[in-house]
Amino acid sequence: MDLMWWGVVILGLALLAGCVAAAMLLPDAADRRELRLLAHVDRLTRLPEYVRAVRRRRVSLVVVLALVAVGFAAALVATARPSGWPHLGGTSAAAQPEDIMVCVGESPDEPAVARALDHVAERIGTLGTARIGLTAANMRVVPLTRDYQYAAAQFTSYAGSEAAVSPVSYVDYTPTVEDVLAMCLTGFPSFEEPAGQRRSLVYVGPGSFGATGTTPSLLSAERLRELATTAGVQVNVVYTGDPSAGLDALVRDTGGLSAGPTGDVAPRLAEIRDNRPAPTAADDAGTAVGAETPDVALVLAVLALVALALWPVVRRS
């Protein structure tokens, strides 16, 4: 469960602290007035009627403070745009949570890669319940997030730009597509085991990085398939170069789609998006998680305000 606008929470708590400090430090009219001295006050405070009145006042004060605190906290959380909370929209397959990792195997200034990133940035607002991330060959550009405004800005900024991190040359190692895909898989939380949400990976890049077999890679195709299967990730591929039989086999084994090099990647990405992973067993039994889910916070805030408005009536009855 996340909050998209933590600044709202910080500002609200700061204002609350200021109000409490002002109430405690600033004198009021009751402090400035002169009280009349009474005799035998101890006898009055021992009267049953007085004890009951004080008890009722204390209970009323506690109830009012609790309702105000709940209403304020709930309204503050709802304003901060919570995500990942249970909501009232049901548990349809389309509303079930999903993690999507876009994996780039080429420099973002390649035309096909830039078009793919621009297309994803334009469509991020339609993801609904999904978290999305972006991983390049040598860096995690966008960790999985439901902050679609931030993600779209990062995708657009990265598309068409030069690689943010210069490639590193190794003496006894040559990066492979399998290694890049493995890095993208590690972008899923707890990738060593199946998750309670659907997972899909969209790789945009060539089928291979040139000559292979001259130097050892970190992962073999079999090990990569084992990682993807264990994590429950659907692998999809949009080639920007020659296809790879190994990647095509991985795509088939995980239930994904692959598309050959084409000038327009938008239709290919749309087909991949339509071919979503099957709901997991945890999804079938769980509650849908939305991109922005203020339902619970709003309900609590409304209930607290209604109870606060009705409390004087209840106290008099």
Tab-separated table of C-alpha atoms in Angstrom:
chain	number	residue	atom	x	y	z
A	1	MET	CA	0.000	0.000	0.000
A	2	ASP	CA	1.498	3.295	-1.151
A	3	LEU	CA	0.683	6.987	-1.137
A	4	MET	CA	1.369	8.916	-4.324
A	5	TRP	CA	1.534	12.349	-2.663
A	6	TRP	CA	3.493	12.011	0.570
A	7	GLY	CA	3.932	15.769	0.625
A	8	VAL	CA	0.233	16.170	1.433
A	9	VAL	CA	0.621	13.961	4.509
A	10	ILE	CA	3.676	15.878	5.699
A	11	LEU	CA	1.946	19.231	5.184
A	12	GLY	CA	-1.213	18.046	6.933
A	13	LEU	CA	0.688	16.737	9.955
A	14	ALA	CA	2.671	19.979	10.158
A	15	LEU	CA	-0.540	22.029	10.150
A	16	LEU	CA	-2.036	19.741	12.790
A	17	ALA	CA	1.017	20.172	14.998
A	18	GLY	CA	0.755	23.942	14.574
A	19	CYS	CA	-2.917	23.946	15.576
A	20	VAL	CA	-2.225	21.816	18.662
A	21	ALA	CA	0.657	24.061	19.693
A	22	ALA	CA	-1.464	27.187	19.241
A	23	ALA	CA	-4.296	25.711	21.305
A	24	MET	CA	-1.934	24.800	24.131
A	25	LEU	CA	0.210	27.939	24.206
A	26	LEU	CA	-2.104	30.814	23.308
A	27	PRO	CA	-4.295	32.082	26.170
A	28	ASP	CA	-8.051	32.129	25.714
A	29	ALA	CA	-10.905	34.004	27.329
A	30	ALA	CA	-11.411	31.329	29.982
A	31	ASP	CA	-7.847	31.787	31.200
A	32	ARG	CA	-8.227	35.576	31.535
A	33	ARG	CA	-11.518	35.632	33.433
A	34	GLU	CA	-11.669	35.842	37.221
A	35	LEU	CA	-13.267	32.874	38.956
A	36	ARG	CA	-15.484	33.327	41.987
A	37	LEU	CA	-14.277	31.541	45.082
A	38	LEU	CA	-16.627	28.906	46.477
A	39	ALA	CA	-16.709	27.335	49.892
A	40	HIS	CA	-16.772	23.584	50.498
A	41	VAL	CA	-15.895	22.719	46.905
A	42	ASP	CA	-14.767	19.286	48.039
A	43	ARG	CA	-18.306	18.492	49.117
A	44	LEU	CA	-19.699	19.528	45.755
A	45	THR	CA	-17.240	17.388	43.797
A	46	ARG	CA	-18.238	14.337	45.829
A	47	LEU	CA	-21.884	14.610	44.874
A	48	PRO	CA	-23.074	11.715	42.636
A	49	GLU	CA	-24.638	14.146	40.181
A	50	TYR	CA	-21.346	16.011	39.790
A	51	VAL	CA	-19.370	12.779	39.358
A	52	ARG	CA	-21.759	11.588	36.652
A	53	ALA	CA	-21.595	14.937	34.863
A	54	VAL	CA	-17.788	14.903	34.874
A	55	ARG	CA	-17.747	11.310	33.609
A	56	ARG	CA	-20.148	12.159	30.777
A	57	ARG	CA	-18.046	15.159	29.817
A	58	ARG	CA	-14.849	13.095	29.732
A	59	VAL	CA	-16.450	10.358	27.649
A	60	SER	CA	-17.856	12.951	25.263
A	61	LEU	CA	-14.440	14.596	24.949
A	62	VAL	CA	-12.735	11.265	24.193
A	63	VAL	CA	-15.368	10.337	21.591
A	64	VAL	CA	-15.152	13.713	19.856
A	65	LEU	CA	-11.350	13.625	19.791
A	66	ALA	CA	-11.365	10.077	18.400
A	67	LEU	CA	-13.873	10.945	15.665
A	68	VAL	CA	-11.968	14.092	14.711
A	69	ALA	CA	-8.686	12.154	14.588
A	70	VAL	CA	-10.166	9.383	12.438
A	71	GLY	CA	-11.864	11.842	10.095
A	72	PHE	CA	-8.749	13.985	9.744
A	73	ALA	CA	-6.448	11.003	9.142
A	74	ALA	CA	-8.821	9.410	6.627
A	75	ALA	CA	-9.309	12.673	4.722
A	76	LEU	CA	-5.550	13.246	4.700
A	77	VAL	CA	-4.853	9.766	3.341
A	78	ALA	CA	-7.564	10.096	0.681
A	79	THR	CA	-6.103	13.433	-0.438
A	80	ALA	CA	-2.635	11.857	-0.711
A	81	ARG	CA	-3.943	9.484	-3.435
A	82	PRO	CA	-3.495	6.039	-1.881
A	83	SER	CA	-2.757	3.095	-4.166
A	84	GLY	CA	-2.838	-0.616	-3.551
A	85	TRP	CA	-5.696	-0.448	-1.021
A	86	PRO	CA	-8.834	-2.604	-1.237
A	87	HIS	CA	-11.564	-0.852	-3.180
A	88	LEU	CA	-15.241	-1.266	-3.903
A	89	GLY	CA	-14.911	-2.045	-7.610
A	90	GLY	CA	-15.182	-5.816	-7.311
A	91	THR	CA	-12.715	-8.537	-8.229
A	92	SER	CA	-13.081	-8.875	-11.975
A	93	ALA	CA	-10.172	-10.260	-13.957
A	94	ALA	CA	-9.548	-6.883	-15.560
A	95	ALA	CA	-9.269	-5.255	-12.124
A	96	GLN	CA	-6.851	-7.740	-10.638
A	97	PRO	CA	-3.375	-6.430	-9.847
A	98	GLU	CA	-0.560	-6.789	-12.333
A	99	ASP	CA	3.104	-5.847	-12.526
A	100	ILE	CA	4.536	-4.892	-15.934
A	101	MET	CA	8.261	-4.487	-16.528
A	102	VAL	CA	9.360	-2.954	-19.828
A	103	CYS	CA	12.833	-4.244	-20.657
A	104	VAL	CA	15.031	-2.398	-23.162
A	105	GLY	CA	17.936	-4.231	-24.759
A	106	GLU	CA	19.166	-1.414	-26.989
A	107	SER	CA	20.056	2.223	-26.641
A	108	PRO	CA	16.944	4.412	-26.235
A	109	ASP	CA	17.995	6.528	-29.208
A	110	GLU	CA	17.253	3.605	-31.531
A	111	PRO	CA	14.075	4.553	-33.472
A	112	ALA	CA	12.178	1.337	-32.684
A	113	VAL	CA	12.984	1.565	-28.968
A	114	ALA	CA	12.044	5.251	-28.843
A	115	ARG	CA	8.706	4.568	-30.552
A	116	ALA	CA	7.964	1.738	-28.134
A	117	LEU	CA	8.741	3.875	-25.086
A	118	ASP	CA	6.657	6.776	-26.414
A	119	HIS	CA	3.734	4.421	-27.031
A	120	VAL	CA	3.930	3.022	-23.509
A	121	ALA	CA	4.149	6.539	-22.053
A	122	GLU	CA	0.989	7.542	-23.916
A	123	ARG	CA	-0.879	4.448	-22.708
A	124	ILE	CA	0.261	4.416	-19.084
A	125	GLY	CA	-2.872	6.200	-17.943
A	126	THR	CA	-5.025	3.303	-19.192
A	127	LEU	CA	-3.286	0.592	-17.168
A	128	GLY	CA	-5.903	0.774	-14.436
A	129	THR	CA	-4.611	-1.599	-11.770
A	130	ALA	CA	-1.060	-2.281	-12.919
A	131	ARG	CA	2.296	-1.200	-11.631
A	132	ILE	CA	4.816	-0.457	-14.359
A	133	GLY	CA	8.594	-0.207	-14.471
A	134	LEU	CA	11.415	0.279	-16.959
A	135	THR	CA	14.773	-1.503	-16.974
A	136	ALA	CA	17.643	-0.950	-19.393
A	137	ALA	CA	20.660	-3.136	-19.998
A	138	ASN	CA	22.685	-1.408	-17.313
A	139	MET	CA	20.264	0.410	-15.011
A	140	ARG	CA	16.803	0.423	-13.452
A	141	VAL	CA	15.232	3.495	-14.995
A	142	VAL	CA	11.813	3.270	-13.292
A	143	PRO	CA	11.166	0.860	-10.408
A	144	LEU	CA	7.693	-0.652	-10.352
A	145	THR	CA	5.256	2.103	-9.485
A	146	ARG	CA	1.612	3.153	-9.751
A	147	ASP	CA	2.553	6.820	-9.963
A	148	TYR	CA	1.597	7.046	-13.635
A	149	GLN	CA	2.480	10.718	-14.002
A	150	TYR	CA	6.025	10.070	-12.837
A	151	ALA	CA	6.360	6.909	-14.935
A	152	ALA	CA	5.074	8.585	-18.105
A	153	ALA	CA	7.490	11.479	-17.639
A	154	GLN	CA	10.410	9.088	-17.144
A	155	PHE	CA	9.483	6.969	-20.177
A	156	THR	CA	9.196	10.070	-22.346
A	157	SER	CA	12.459	11.499	-21.046
A	158	TYR	CA	14.328	8.250	-21.603
A	159	ALA	CA	12.921	7.668	-25.099
A	160	GLY	CA	15.212	8.974	-27.793
A	161	SER	CA	17.929	10.035	-25.365
A	162	GLU	CA	21.419	8.689	-25.245
A	163	ALA	CA	22.149	5.899	-22.794
A	164	ALA	CA	22.216	7.359	-19.300
A	165	VAL	CA	25.019	5.010	-18.261
A	166	SER	CA	27.917	4.372	-20.621
A	167	PRO	CA	28.433	0.710	-21.485
A	168	VAL	CA	31.244	-1.049	-19.667
A	169	SER	CA	33.750	-3.247	-21.479
A	170	TYR	CA	34.864	-6.417	-19.701
A	171	VAL	CA	37.898	-8.598	-20.303
A	172	ASP	CA	36.261	-11.969	-19.676
A	173	TYR	CA	32.538	-11.222	-20.020
A	174	THR	CA	30.186	-10.240	-22.825
A	175	PRO	CA	26.614	-9.180	-21.964
A	176	THR	CA	23.906	-11.345	-23.485
A	177	VAL	CA	20.178	-10.976	-23.945
A	178	GLU	CA	19.676	-13.609	-21.248
A	179	ASP	CA	21.613	-11.483	-18.765
A	180	VAL	CA	19.574	-8.379	-19.616
A	181	LEU	CA	16.310	-10.284	-19.214
A	182	ALA	CA	17.525	-11.659	-15.890
A	183	MET	CA	18.203	-8.120	-14.681
A	184	CYS	CA	14.695	-7.147	-15.735
A	185	LEU	CA	13.256	-10.124	-13.840
A	186	THR	CA	14.958	-8.958	-10.658
A	187	GLY	CA	12.882	-5.781	-10.882
A	188	PHE	CA	9.867	-7.731	-9.610
A	189	PRO	CA	9.676	-7.813	-5.810
A	190	SER	CA	10.467	-11.265	-4.383
A	191	PHE	CA	11.215	-12.551	-7.874
A	192	GLU	CA	12.531	-15.835	-6.437
A	193	GLU	CA	8.983	-17.034	-5.836
A	194	PRO	CA	5.484	-16.687	-7.313
A	195	ALA	CA	3.559	-13.562	-6.365
A	196	GLY	CA	-0.030	-12.786	-5.536
A	197	GLN	CA	-0.369	-10.618	-8.645
A	198	ARG	CA	0.107	-11.236	-12.336
A	199	ARG	CA	3.507	-10.462	-13.816
A	200	SER	CA	4.483	-9.684	-17.383
A	201	LEU	CA	7.739	-8.598	-18.991
A	202	VAL	CA	7.938	-6.834	-22.362
A	203	TYR	CA	11.386	-7.000	-23.937
A	204	VAL	CA	12.170	-4.547	-26.735
A	205	GLY	CA	15.490	-5.227	-28.401
A	206	PRO	CA	17.488	-7.563	-30.620
A	207	GLY	CA	17.488	-11.319	-30.341
A	208	SER	CA	21.228	-11.312	-29.636
A	209	PHE	CA	24.037	-8.849	-29.055
A	210	GLY	CA	26.317	-10.098	-31.805
A	211	ALA	CA	28.826	-12.905	-31.556
A	212	THR	CA	28.200	-15.247	-28.647
A	213	GLY	CA	30.098	-18.138	-27.204
A	214	THR	CA	33.476	-16.357	-27.155
A	215	THR	CA	33.213	-15.341	-23.491
A	216	PRO	CA	31.016	-16.741	-20.732
A	217	SER	CA	27.701	-15.112	-19.829
A	218	LEU	CA	26.132	-15.024	-16.402
A	219	LEU	CA	23.012	-17.033	-17.208
A	220	SER	CA	22.124	-19.726	-19.693
A	221	ALA	CA	18.829	-19.915	-21.544
A	222	GLU	CA	17.754	-22.821	-19.312
A	223	ARG	CA	18.497	-20.880	-16.140
A	224	LEU	CA	16.601	-17.847	-17.462
A	225	ARG	CA	13.584	-20.023	-18.245
A	226	GLU	CA	13.732	-21.431	-14.723
A	227	LEU	CA	13.791	-17.933	-13.223
A	228	ALA	CA	10.840	-16.748	-15.316
A	229	THR	CA	8.798	-19.868	-14.570
A	230	THR	CA	9.500	-19.735	-10.836
A	231	ALA	CA	8.563	-16.058	-10.647
A	232	GLY	CA	5.419	-16.625	-12.728
A	233	VAL	CA	6.386	-13.990	-15.303
A	234	GLN	CA	4.889	-13.895	-18.784
A	235	VAL	CA	7.695	-12.925	-21.187
A	236	ASN	CA	6.856	-10.984	-24.365
A	237	VAL	CA	9.316	-9.878	-27.031
A	238	VAL	CA	9.258	-7.112	-29.636
A	239	TYR	CA	12.320	-7.629	-31.805
A	240	THR	CA	14.278	-4.709	-33.162
A	241	GLY	CA	16.700	-7.043	-34.957
A	242	ASP	CA	16.986	-10.675	-35.942
A	243	PRO	CA	14.736	-13.011	-33.912
A	244	SER	CA	16.128	-15.618	-31.548
A	245	ALA	CA	14.932	-19.207	-31.340
A	246	GLY	CA	15.805	-19.313	-27.652
A	247	LEU	CA	13.727	-16.233	-26.863
A	248	ASP	CA	10.823	-17.541	-28.937
A	249	ALA	CA	10.890	-20.755	-26.899
A	250	LEU	CA	10.900	-18.759	-23.656
A	251	VAL	CA	7.947	-16.716	-24.893
A	252	ARG	CA	5.962	-19.852	-25.731
A	253	ASP	CA	6.770	-21.503	-22.403
A	254	THR	CA	5.549	-18.484	-20.426
A	255	GLY	CA	2.413	-17.825	-22.490
A	256	GLY	CA	3.609	-14.591	-24.064
A	257	LEU	CA	3.765	-13.184	-27.589
A	258	SER	CA	6.673	-12.294	-29.850
A	259	ALA	CA	6.721	-9.889	-32.795
A	260	GLY	CA	9.345	-9.516	-35.493
A	261	PRO	CA	11.012	-6.266	-36.537
A	262	THR	CA	8.466	-3.788	-37.826
A	263	GLY	CA	8.295	-0.079	-38.429
A	264	ASP	CA	5.222	0.379	-36.228
A	265	VAL	CA	5.531	-1.212	-32.800
A	266	ALA	CA	2.247	0.201	-31.464
A	267	PRO	CA	0.022	-2.606	-32.856
A	268	ARG	CA	2.459	-5.219	-31.530
A	269	LEU	CA	2.434	-3.699	-28.067
A	270	ALA	CA	-1.363	-3.489	-28.165
A	271	GLU	CA	-1.568	-7.209	-28.978
A	272	ILE	CA	0.759	-7.986	-26.094
A	273	ARG	CA	-1.339	-5.864	-23.735
A	274	ASP	CA	-4.487	-7.697	-24.824
A	275	ASN	CA	-2.776	-11.025	-24.084
A	276	ARG	CA	-2.549	-10.501	-20.337
A	277	PRO	CA	-1.282	-13.204	-17.997
A	278	ALA	CA	-3.870	-15.520	-16.537
A	279	PRO	CA	-5.045	-14.576	-13.021
A	280	THR	CA	-3.107	-16.327	-10.304
A	281	ALA	CA	-4.693	-18.437	-7.595
A	282	ALA	CA	-4.038	-15.659	-5.097
A	283	ASP	CA	-5.831	-13.206	-7.411
A	284	ASP	CA	-8.899	-15.449	-7.578
A	285	ALA	CA	-9.198	-15.483	-3.802
A	286	GLY	CA	-8.061	-11.937	-3.133
A	287	THR	CA	-9.418	-8.473	-3.374
A	288	ALA	CA	-8.737	-6.269	-6.328
A	289	VAL	CA	-6.121	-3.600	-5.892
A	290	GLY	CA	-6.505	-0.428	-7.879
A	291	ALA	CA	-4.107	2.156	-9.190
A	292	GLU	CA	-5.669	4.860	-7.021
A	293	THR	CA	-7.919	3.475	-4.303
A	294	PRO	CA	-9.229	6.085	-1.861
A	295	ASP	CA	-12.459	4.147	-1.234
A	296	VAL	CA	-11.639	2.913	2.283
A	297	ALA	CA	-10.244	6.262	3.405
A	298	LEU	CA	-13.231	8.185	2.029
A	299	VAL	CA	-15.722	5.831	3.687
A	300	LEU	CA	-13.946	6.210	7.038
A	301	ALA	CA	-13.876	9.995	6.692
A	302	VAL	CA	-17.593	10.193	5.864
A	303	LEU	CA	-18.535	7.834	8.702
A	304	ALA	CA	-16.456	9.847	11.166
A	305	LEU	CA	-18.080	13.128	10.084
A	306	VAL	CA	-21.588	11.649	10.274
A	307	ALA	CA	-20.895	10.224	13.726
A	308	LEU	CA	-19.464	13.564	14.843
A	309	ALA	CA	-22.587	15.383	13.639
A	310	LEU	CA	-24.918	12.914	15.384
A	311	TRP	CA	-22.979	12.715	18.638
A	312	PRO	CA	-24.683	15.766	20.294
A	313	VAL	CA	-28.061	14.145	19.617
A	314	VAL	CA	-26.892	10.854	21.115
A	315	ARG	CA	-25.448	12.626	24.154
A	316	ARG	CA	-28.689	14.458	24.909
A	317	SER	CA	-30.835	11.335	24.568
